[in-house]
């Protein structure tokens, strides 16, 4: 029997909507059965962030070399810094039959939609734009200028919902996580995915 490839799960949405918090909560649960793909970035580490855990922190030069070498599944420039998903890790994990979870901004998600249309795309939406702004300012880690830029970016991002399969409102982190886990379970039962497995079994593969 052919080993079934894992599912590529893409969680995206506006900056400040709580993607990072939701992702951390999902991965703190004991029954999480998908792997987190650690991103690369050229931004400076925030206090408490660890290289190789939160991100792989890279220089612009190193990042651009990786782009040229085709080492990234997707990449985007976001508020002056590069962010990207290492391709090898994603492919190896999917080939091993494990699901891979990406938490990325919307330009990167749009690139993956083109390259991997059978991935699962989940848009994390804020309960309201006012709340989004409060959360951005409340985080207190960025300057006013950066916050303004992030809010302008977020308004554009909201219009991008149409590229996604599911929208999960982040009213409460635990609710959002429950919905995401339910979506992933349901996605594994989707007829197109299950059918492939049965057909290959019938062919004796
Ligand atoms: P932050 O600087 O707050 O950690 O991240 C800024 C934005 O970049 C967030 O929306 C985050 O989800 C996104 N991001 C993190 N890793 C990646 C990645 O590998 N690719 C893309 N396109 N965006 C990413």
PDB file of C-alpha atoms and ligand atoms in Angstrom:
ATOM      1  CA  UNK A   1       0.000   0.000   0.000  1.00  0.00           C
ATOM      2  CA  UNK A   2       1.318   3.489  -0.857  1.00  0.00           C
ATOM      3  CA  UNK A   3       2.066   5.602   2.166  1.00  0.00           C
ATOM      4  CA  UNK A   4      -0.474   8.400   2.276  1.00  0.00           C
ATOM      5  CA  UNK A   5       1.044  11.859   2.136  1.00  0.00           C
ATOM      6  CA  UNK A   6       0.376  14.138   5.077  1.00  0.00           C
ATOM      7  CA  UNK A   7      -1.943  17.101   4.902  1.00  0.00           C
ATOM      8  CA  UNK A   8      -0.498  20.596   4.577  1.00  0.00           C
ATOM      9  CA  UNK A   9      -2.432  22.885   6.908  1.00  0.00           C
ATOM     10  CA  UNK A  10      -2.094  26.639   6.396  1.00  0.00           C
ATOM     11  CA  UNK A  11      -3.295  28.972   9.141  1.00  0.00           C
ATOM     12  CA  UNK A  12      -3.239  32.589   8.090  1.00  0.00           C
ATOM     13  CA  UNK A  13      -4.993  35.891   8.704  1.00  0.00           C
ATOM     14  CA  UNK A  14      -4.272  39.516   9.586  1.00  0.00           C
ATOM     15  CA  UNK A  15      -1.394  40.523  11.817  1.00  0.00           C
ATOM     16  CA  UNK A  16      -2.516  40.870  15.418  1.00  0.00           C
ATOM     17  CA  UNK A  17      -5.471  38.515  15.024  1.00  0.00           C
ATOM     18  CA  UNK A  18      -3.756  36.052  17.347  1.00  0.00           C
ATOM     19  CA  UNK A  19      -2.330  33.474  14.924  1.00  0.00           C
ATOM     20  CA  UNK A  20       0.761  32.989  17.082  1.00  0.00           C
ATOM     21  CA  UNK A  21      -1.265  32.586  20.278  1.00  0.00           C
ATOM     22  CA  UNK A  22      -3.663  30.120  18.658  1.00  0.00           C
ATOM     23  CA  UNK A  23      -0.778  28.160  17.149  1.00  0.00           C
ATOM     24  CA  UNK A  24       1.055  27.972  20.498  1.00  0.00           C
ATOM     25  CA  UNK A  25      -2.140  26.801  22.216  1.00  0.00           C
ATOM     26  CA  UNK A  26      -2.705  24.137  19.540  1.00  0.00           C
ATOM     27  CA  UNK A  27       0.830  22.828  19.993  1.00  0.00           C
ATOM     28  CA  UNK A  28       0.617  22.850  23.786  1.00  0.00           C
ATOM     29  CA  UNK A  29      -2.228  20.340  23.647  1.00  0.00           C
ATOM     30  CA  UNK A  30      -1.123  16.761  24.386  1.00  0.00           C
ATOM     31  CA  UNK A  31      -3.058  15.230  21.479  1.00  0.00           C
ATOM     32  CA  UNK A  32      -1.662  17.466  18.712  1.00  0.00           C
ATOM     33  CA  UNK A  33      -0.887  15.168  15.803  1.00  0.00           C
ATOM     34  CA  UNK A  34       0.560  17.574  13.273  1.00  0.00           C
ATOM     35  CA  UNK A  35       4.043  19.063  13.038  1.00  0.00           C
ATOM     36  CA  UNK A  36       4.835  22.772  13.219  1.00  0.00           C
ATOM     37  CA  UNK A  37       7.075  24.119  10.482  1.00  0.00           C
ATOM     38  CA  UNK A  38       9.422  26.713  12.001  1.00  0.00           C
ATOM     39  CA  UNK A  39       9.720  29.726   9.692  1.00  0.00           C
ATOM     40  CA  UNK A  40      12.755  31.744   8.703  1.00  0.00           C
ATOM     41  CA  UNK A  41      12.832  35.493   9.184  1.00  0.00           C
ATOM     42  CA  UNK A  42      15.180  38.446   8.869  1.00  0.00           C
ATOM     43  CA  UNK A  43      13.539  40.366  11.708  1.00  0.00           C
ATOM     44  CA  UNK A  44      15.338  40.670  15.026  1.00  0.00           C
ATOM     45  CA  UNK A  45      14.354  38.252  17.777  1.00  0.00           C
ATOM     46  CA  UNK A  46      11.921  39.684  20.334  1.00  0.00           C
ATOM     47  CA  UNK A  47      12.709  39.248  24.007  1.00  0.00           C
ATOM     48  CA  UNK A  48      12.463  35.591  24.934  1.00  0.00           C
ATOM     49  CA  UNK A  49      12.461  34.312  21.366  1.00  0.00           C
ATOM     50  CA  UNK A  50      14.875  31.484  20.648  1.00  0.00           C
ATOM     51  CA  UNK A  51      16.608  30.751  17.337  1.00  0.00           C
ATOM     52  CA  UNK A  52      15.451  27.393  16.015  1.00  0.00           C
ATOM     53  CA  UNK A  53      12.368  27.373  18.253  1.00  0.00           C
ATOM     54  CA  UNK A  54      10.352  30.485  17.430  1.00  0.00           C
ATOM     55  CA  UNK A  55      12.053  31.182  14.101  1.00  0.00           C
ATOM     56  CA  UNK A  56      15.308  30.526  12.299  1.00  0.00           C
ATOM     57  CA  UNK A  57      16.737  34.057  12.431  1.00  0.00           C
ATOM     58  CA  UNK A  58      18.690  34.875   9.258  1.00  0.00           C
ATOM     59  CA  UNK A  59      20.503  37.802   7.674  1.00  0.00           C
ATOM     60  CA  UNK A  60      18.964  39.321   4.530  1.00  0.00           C
ATOM     61  CA  UNK A  61      21.902  37.959   2.544  1.00  0.00           C
ATOM     62  CA  UNK A  62      21.388  34.388   3.738  1.00  0.00           C
ATOM     63  CA  UNK A  63      17.653  34.662   3.174  1.00  0.00           C
ATOM     64  CA  UNK A  64      18.110  35.944  -0.388  1.00  0.00           C
ATOM     65  CA  UNK A  65      20.546  33.116  -1.131  1.00  0.00           C
ATOM     66  CA  UNK A  66      17.914  30.622   0.025  1.00  0.00           C
ATOM     67  CA  UNK A  67      15.299  32.231  -2.232  1.00  0.00           C
ATOM     68  CA  UNK A  68      17.692  31.925  -5.201  1.00  0.00           C
ATOM     69  CA  UNK A  69      18.387  28.282  -4.380  1.00  0.00           C
ATOM     70  CA  UNK A  70      14.661  27.502  -4.316  1.00  0.00           C
ATOM     71  CA  UNK A  71      14.900  26.485  -0.666  1.00  0.00           C
ATOM     72  CA  UNK A  72      11.611  28.075   0.366  1.00  0.00           C
ATOM     73  CA  UNK A  73       8.061  26.849  -0.228  1.00  0.00           C
ATOM     74  CA  UNK A  74       6.875  30.456   0.005  1.00  0.00           C
ATOM     75  CA  UNK A  75       8.242  33.733   1.214  1.00  0.00           C
ATOM     76  CA  UNK A  76       6.978  37.250   1.698  1.00  0.00           C
ATOM     77  CA  UNK A  77       8.218  40.637   2.733  1.00  0.00           C
ATOM     78  CA  UNK A  78       6.133  41.848   5.645  1.00  0.00           C
ATOM     79  CA  UNK A  79       6.659  45.297   7.236  1.00  0.00           C
ATOM     80  CA  UNK A  80      10.257  45.455   6.028  1.00  0.00           C
ATOM     81  CA  UNK A  81      11.364  41.919   6.814  1.00  0.00           C
ATOM     82  CA  UNK A  82      11.441  38.606   4.998  1.00  0.00           C
ATOM     83  CA  UNK A  83       9.520  35.600   6.291  1.00  0.00           C
ATOM     84  CA  UNK A  84       9.541  32.183   4.643  1.00  0.00           C
ATOM     85  CA  UNK A  85       8.826  28.472   4.965  1.00  0.00           C
ATOM     86  CA  UNK A  86      11.756  26.025   4.525  1.00  0.00           C
ATOM     87  CA  UNK A  87      10.762  23.642   1.719  1.00  0.00           C
ATOM     88  CA  UNK A  88      12.806  20.557   2.656  1.00  0.00           C
ATOM     89  CA  UNK A  89      11.251  20.147   6.110  1.00  0.00           C
ATOM     90  CA  UNK A  90       7.721  20.443   4.720  1.00  0.00           C
ATOM     91  CA  UNK A  91       8.320  17.887   1.962  1.00  0.00           C
ATOM     92  CA  UNK A  92      10.119  15.385   4.187  1.00  0.00           C
ATOM     93  CA  UNK A  93       7.408  15.528   6.847  1.00  0.00           C
ATOM     94  CA  UNK A  94       4.534  15.242   4.361  1.00  0.00           C
ATOM     95  CA  UNK A  95       6.303  12.359   2.600  1.00  0.00           C
ATOM     96  CA  UNK A  96       6.601  10.592   5.963  1.00  0.00           C
ATOM     97  CA  UNK A  97       2.805  10.768   6.184  1.00  0.00           C
ATOM     98  CA  UNK A  98       2.685  13.438   8.877  1.00  0.00           C
ATOM     99  CA  UNK A  99       0.546  16.579   8.682  1.00  0.00           C
ATOM    100  CA  UNK A 100       2.422  19.890   8.611  1.00  0.00           C
ATOM    101  CA  UNK A 101       1.051  23.070  10.127  1.00  0.00           C
ATOM    102  CA  UNK A 102       2.106  26.512   8.862  1.00  0.00           C
ATOM    103  CA  UNK A 103       1.285  29.793  10.555  1.00  0.00           C
ATOM    104  CA  UNK A 104       1.994  32.497   7.964  1.00  0.00           C
ATOM    105  CA  UNK A 105       0.780  35.841   6.646  1.00  0.00           C
ATOM    106  CA  UNK A 106      -1.567  36.095   3.685  1.00  0.00           C
ATOM    107  CA  UNK A 107       0.829  36.731   0.767  1.00  0.00           C
ATOM    108  CA  UNK A 108       2.641  33.500   1.568  1.00  0.00           C
ATOM    109  CA  UNK A 109      -0.669  31.624   1.868  1.00  0.00           C
ATOM    110  CA  UNK A 110      -1.670  32.891  -1.589  1.00  0.00           C
ATOM    111  CA  UNK A 111       1.585  31.493  -3.044  1.00  0.00           C
ATOM    112  CA  UNK A 112       0.917  28.079  -1.503  1.00  0.00           C
ATOM    113  CA  UNK A 113      -2.670  28.105  -2.794  1.00  0.00           C
ATOM    114  CA  UNK A 114      -1.184  28.165  -6.312  1.00  0.00           C
ATOM    115  CA  UNK A 115       1.558  25.597  -5.665  1.00  0.00           C
ATOM    116  CA  UNK A 116      -0.372  23.168  -3.462  1.00  0.00           C
ATOM    117  CA  UNK A 117      -4.100  23.525  -4.167  1.00  0.00           C
ATOM    118  CA  UNK A 118      -4.917  20.426  -2.100  1.00  0.00           C
ATOM    119  CA  UNK A 119      -3.580  22.007   1.079  1.00  0.00           C
ATOM    120  CA  UNK A 120      -6.080  23.075   3.747  1.00  0.00           C
ATOM    121  CA  UNK A 121      -6.447  26.856   4.081  1.00  0.00           C
ATOM    122  CA  UNK A 122      -7.834  28.302   7.305  1.00  0.00           C
ATOM    123  CA  UNK A 123      -8.329  32.041   7.743  1.00  0.00           C
ATOM    124  CA  UNK A 124      -8.221  33.263  11.341  1.00  0.00           C
ATOM    125  CA  UNK A 125     -10.493  36.308  11.540  1.00  0.00           C
ATOM    126  CA  UNK A 126     -10.728  38.960  14.244  1.00  0.00           C
ATOM    127  CA  UNK A 127     -14.088  39.508  15.956  1.00  0.00           C
ATOM    128  CA  UNK A 128     -13.879  43.140  14.807  1.00  0.00           C
ATOM    129  CA  UNK A 129     -11.366  45.608  13.405  1.00  0.00           C
ATOM    130  CA  UNK A 130     -11.515  47.757  16.561  1.00  0.00           C
ATOM    131  CA  UNK A 131     -10.576  44.769  18.629  1.00  0.00           C
ATOM    132  CA  UNK A 132      -7.803  43.986  16.185  1.00  0.00           C
ATOM    133  CA  UNK A 133      -6.388  47.488  16.670  1.00  0.00           C
ATOM    134  CA  UNK A 134      -6.640  47.195  20.468  1.00  0.00           C
ATOM    135  CA  UNK A 135      -4.764  43.923  20.355  1.00  0.00           C
ATOM    136  CA  UNK A 136      -2.014  45.349  18.161  1.00  0.00           C
ATOM    137  CA  UNK A 137      -1.509  48.373  20.393  1.00  0.00           C
ATOM    138  CA  UNK A 138      -1.981  46.317  23.572  1.00  0.00           C
ATOM    139  CA  UNK A 139       0.858  43.986  22.682  1.00  0.00           C
ATOM    140  CA  UNK A 140       3.227  46.886  23.336  1.00  0.00           C
ATOM    141  CA  UNK A 141       6.135  45.392  21.457  1.00  0.00           C
ATOM    142  CA  UNK A 142       6.121  47.687  18.390  1.00  0.00           C
ATOM    143  CA  UNK A 143       6.518  51.411  17.691  1.00  0.00           C
ATOM    144  CA  UNK A 144       3.491  53.559  16.657  1.00  0.00           C
ATOM    145  CA  UNK A 145       4.753  53.743  13.093  1.00  0.00           C
ATOM    146  CA  UNK A 146       4.990  49.968  12.815  1.00  0.00           C
ATOM    147  CA  UNK A 147       1.529  49.584  14.408  1.00  0.00           C
ATOM    148  CA  UNK A 148       0.022  51.984  11.817  1.00  0.00           C
ATOM    149  CA  UNK A 149       1.637  50.010   8.996  1.00  0.00           C
ATOM    150  CA  UNK A 150       0.426  46.726  10.441  1.00  0.00           C
ATOM    151  CA  UNK A 151      -3.161  48.069  10.687  1.00  0.00           C
ATOM    152  CA  UNK A 152      -3.091  49.258   7.056  1.00  0.00           C
ATOM    153  CA  UNK A 153      -1.811  45.817   6.041  1.00  0.00           C
ATOM    154  CA  UNK A 154      -4.501  44.095   8.132  1.00  0.00           C
ATOM    155  CA  UNK A 155      -7.360  45.923   6.339  1.00  0.00           C
ATOM    156  CA  UNK A 156      -6.087  44.650   2.993  1.00  0.00           C
ATOM    157  CA  UNK A 157      -5.625  41.187   4.398  1.00  0.00           C
ATOM    158  CA  UNK A 158      -9.258  40.964   5.513  1.00  0.00           C
ATOM    159  CA  UNK A 159     -10.327  41.252   1.885  1.00  0.00           C
ATOM    160  CA  UNK A 160      -8.327  38.131   1.149  1.00  0.00           C
ATOM    161  CA  UNK A 161     -10.673  35.736   2.953  1.00  0.00           C
ATOM    162  CA  UNK A 162     -11.998  34.494  -0.388  1.00  0.00           C
ATOM    163  CA  UNK A 163      -8.796  32.478  -0.970  1.00  0.00           C
ATOM    164  CA  UNK A 164      -9.512  30.237   2.010  1.00  0.00           C
ATOM    165  CA  UNK A 165     -11.501  27.056   2.621  1.00  0.00           C
ATOM    166  CA  UNK A 166     -12.544  27.928   6.177  1.00  0.00           C
ATOM    167  CA  UNK A 167     -12.872  31.045   8.338  1.00  0.00           C
ATOM    168  CA  UNK A 168     -12.392  30.726  12.088  1.00  0.00           C
ATOM    169  CA  UNK A 169     -13.264  33.715  14.239  1.00  0.00           C
ATOM    170  CA  UNK A 170     -10.802  34.182  17.069  1.00  0.00           C
ATOM    171  CA  UNK A 171     -13.298  35.178  19.745  1.00  0.00           C
ATOM    172  CA  UNK A 172     -11.634  32.979  22.372  1.00  0.00           C
ATOM    173  CA  UNK A 173      -8.372  31.120  21.829  1.00  0.00           C
ATOM    174  CA  UNK A 174      -9.762  27.806  23.087  1.00  0.00           C
ATOM    175  CA  UNK A 175     -12.858  28.100  20.831  1.00  0.00           C
ATOM    176  CA  UNK A 176     -10.677  28.891  17.833  1.00  0.00           C
ATOM    177  CA  UNK A 177      -8.461  25.868  18.592  1.00  0.00           C
ATOM    178  CA  UNK A 178     -11.489  23.568  18.928  1.00  0.00           C
ATOM    179  CA  UNK A 179     -12.799  24.728  15.555  1.00  0.00           C
ATOM    180  CA  UNK A 180      -9.401  24.311  13.891  1.00  0.00           C
ATOM    181  CA  UNK A 181      -9.019  20.773  15.247  1.00  0.00           C
ATOM    182  CA  UNK A 182     -12.556  19.935  14.089  1.00  0.00           C
ATOM    183  CA  UNK A 183     -11.779  21.284  10.601  1.00  0.00           C
ATOM    184  CA  UNK A 184      -8.578  19.208  10.375  1.00  0.00           C
ATOM    185  CA  UNK A 185     -10.431  16.053  11.435  1.00  0.00           C
ATOM    186  CA  UNK A 186     -13.194  16.693   8.916  1.00  0.00           C
ATOM    187  CA  UNK A 187     -10.669  17.420   6.182  1.00  0.00           C
ATOM    188  CA  UNK A 188      -9.163  13.955   6.649  1.00  0.00           C
ATOM    189  CA  UNK A 189     -12.615  12.502   5.968  1.00  0.00           C
ATOM    190  CA  UNK A 190     -13.167  14.538   2.795  1.00  0.00           C
ATOM    191  CA  UNK A 191     -14.346  12.217   0.047  1.00  0.00           C
ATOM    192  CA  UNK A 192     -11.638  13.213  -2.464  1.00  0.00           C
ATOM    193  CA  UNK A 193      -8.899  12.365   0.043  1.00  0.00           C
ATOM    194  CA  UNK A 194     -10.410   9.097   1.290  1.00  0.00           C
ATOM    195  CA  UNK A 195     -11.354   7.919  -2.214  1.00  0.00           C
ATOM    196  CA  UNK A 196      -7.719   8.028  -3.383  1.00  0.00           C
ATOM    197  CA  UNK A 197      -6.770   5.677  -0.561  1.00  0.00           C
ATOM    198  CA  UNK A 198      -9.547   3.205  -1.381  1.00  0.00           C
ATOM    199  CA  UNK A 199      -8.804   3.242  -5.081  1.00  0.00           C
ATOM    200  CA  UNK A 200      -5.121   2.503  -4.525  1.00  0.00           C
ATOM    201  CA  UNK A 201      -6.102  -0.306  -2.143  1.00  0.00           C
ATOM    202  CA  UNK A 202      -8.404  -1.800  -4.788  1.00  0.00           C
ATOM    203  CA  UNK A 203      -5.581  -1.647  -7.302  1.00  0.00           C
ATOM    204  CA  UNK A 204      -3.524  -3.649  -4.814  1.00  0.00           C
ATOM    205  CA  UNK A 205      -0.990  -0.848  -4.261  1.00  0.00           C
TER     206      UNK A 205
HETATM  207  P1  LIG B   1       5.897  38.399  13.636  1.00  0.00           P
HETATM  208  O1  LIG B   1       6.954  39.373  13.223  1.00  0.00           O
HETATM  209  O2  LIG B   1       4.778  39.077  14.423  1.00  0.00           O
HETATM  210  O3  LIG B   1       6.432  37.169  14.302  1.00  0.00           O
HETATM  211  O4  LIG B   1       5.219  37.867  12.289  1.00  0.00           O
HETATM  212  C1  LIG B   1       4.702  38.746  11.348  1.00  0.00           C
HETATM  213  C2  LIG B   1       3.832  37.994  10.369  1.00  0.00           C
HETATM  214  O5  LIG B   1       4.616  37.067   9.607  1.00  0.00           O
HETATM  215  C3  LIG B   1       2.749  37.164  11.050  1.00  0.00           C
HETATM  216  O6  LIG B   1       1.537  37.390  10.337  1.00  0.00           O
HETATM  217  C4  LIG B   1       3.238  35.741  10.886  1.00  0.00           C
HETATM  218  O7  LIG B   1       2.158  34.815  10.825  1.00  0.00           O
HETATM  219  C5  LIG B   1       3.925  35.834   9.556  1.00  0.00           C
HETATM  220  N1  LIG B   1       4.858  34.738   9.286  1.00  0.00           N
HETATM  221  C6  LIG B   1       5.566  33.996  10.178  1.00  0.00           C
HETATM  222  N2  LIG B   1       6.280  33.071   9.535  1.00  0.00           N
HETATM  223  C7  LIG B   1       6.018  33.208   8.212  1.00  0.00           C
HETATM  224  C8  LIG B   1       6.448  32.510   7.031  1.00  0.00           C
HETATM  225  O8  LIG B   1       7.208  31.552   7.049  1.00  0.00           O
HETATM  226  N3  LIG B   1       5.966  32.963   5.842  1.00  0.00           N
HETATM  227  C9  LIG B   1       5.089  33.992   5.754  1.00  0.00           C
HETATM  228  N4  LIG B   1       4.665  34.342   4.544  1.00  0.00           N
HETATM  229  N5  LIG B   1       4.677  34.664   6.845  1.00  0.00           N
HETATM  230  C10 LIG B   1       5.120  34.276   8.052  1.00  0.00           C
END
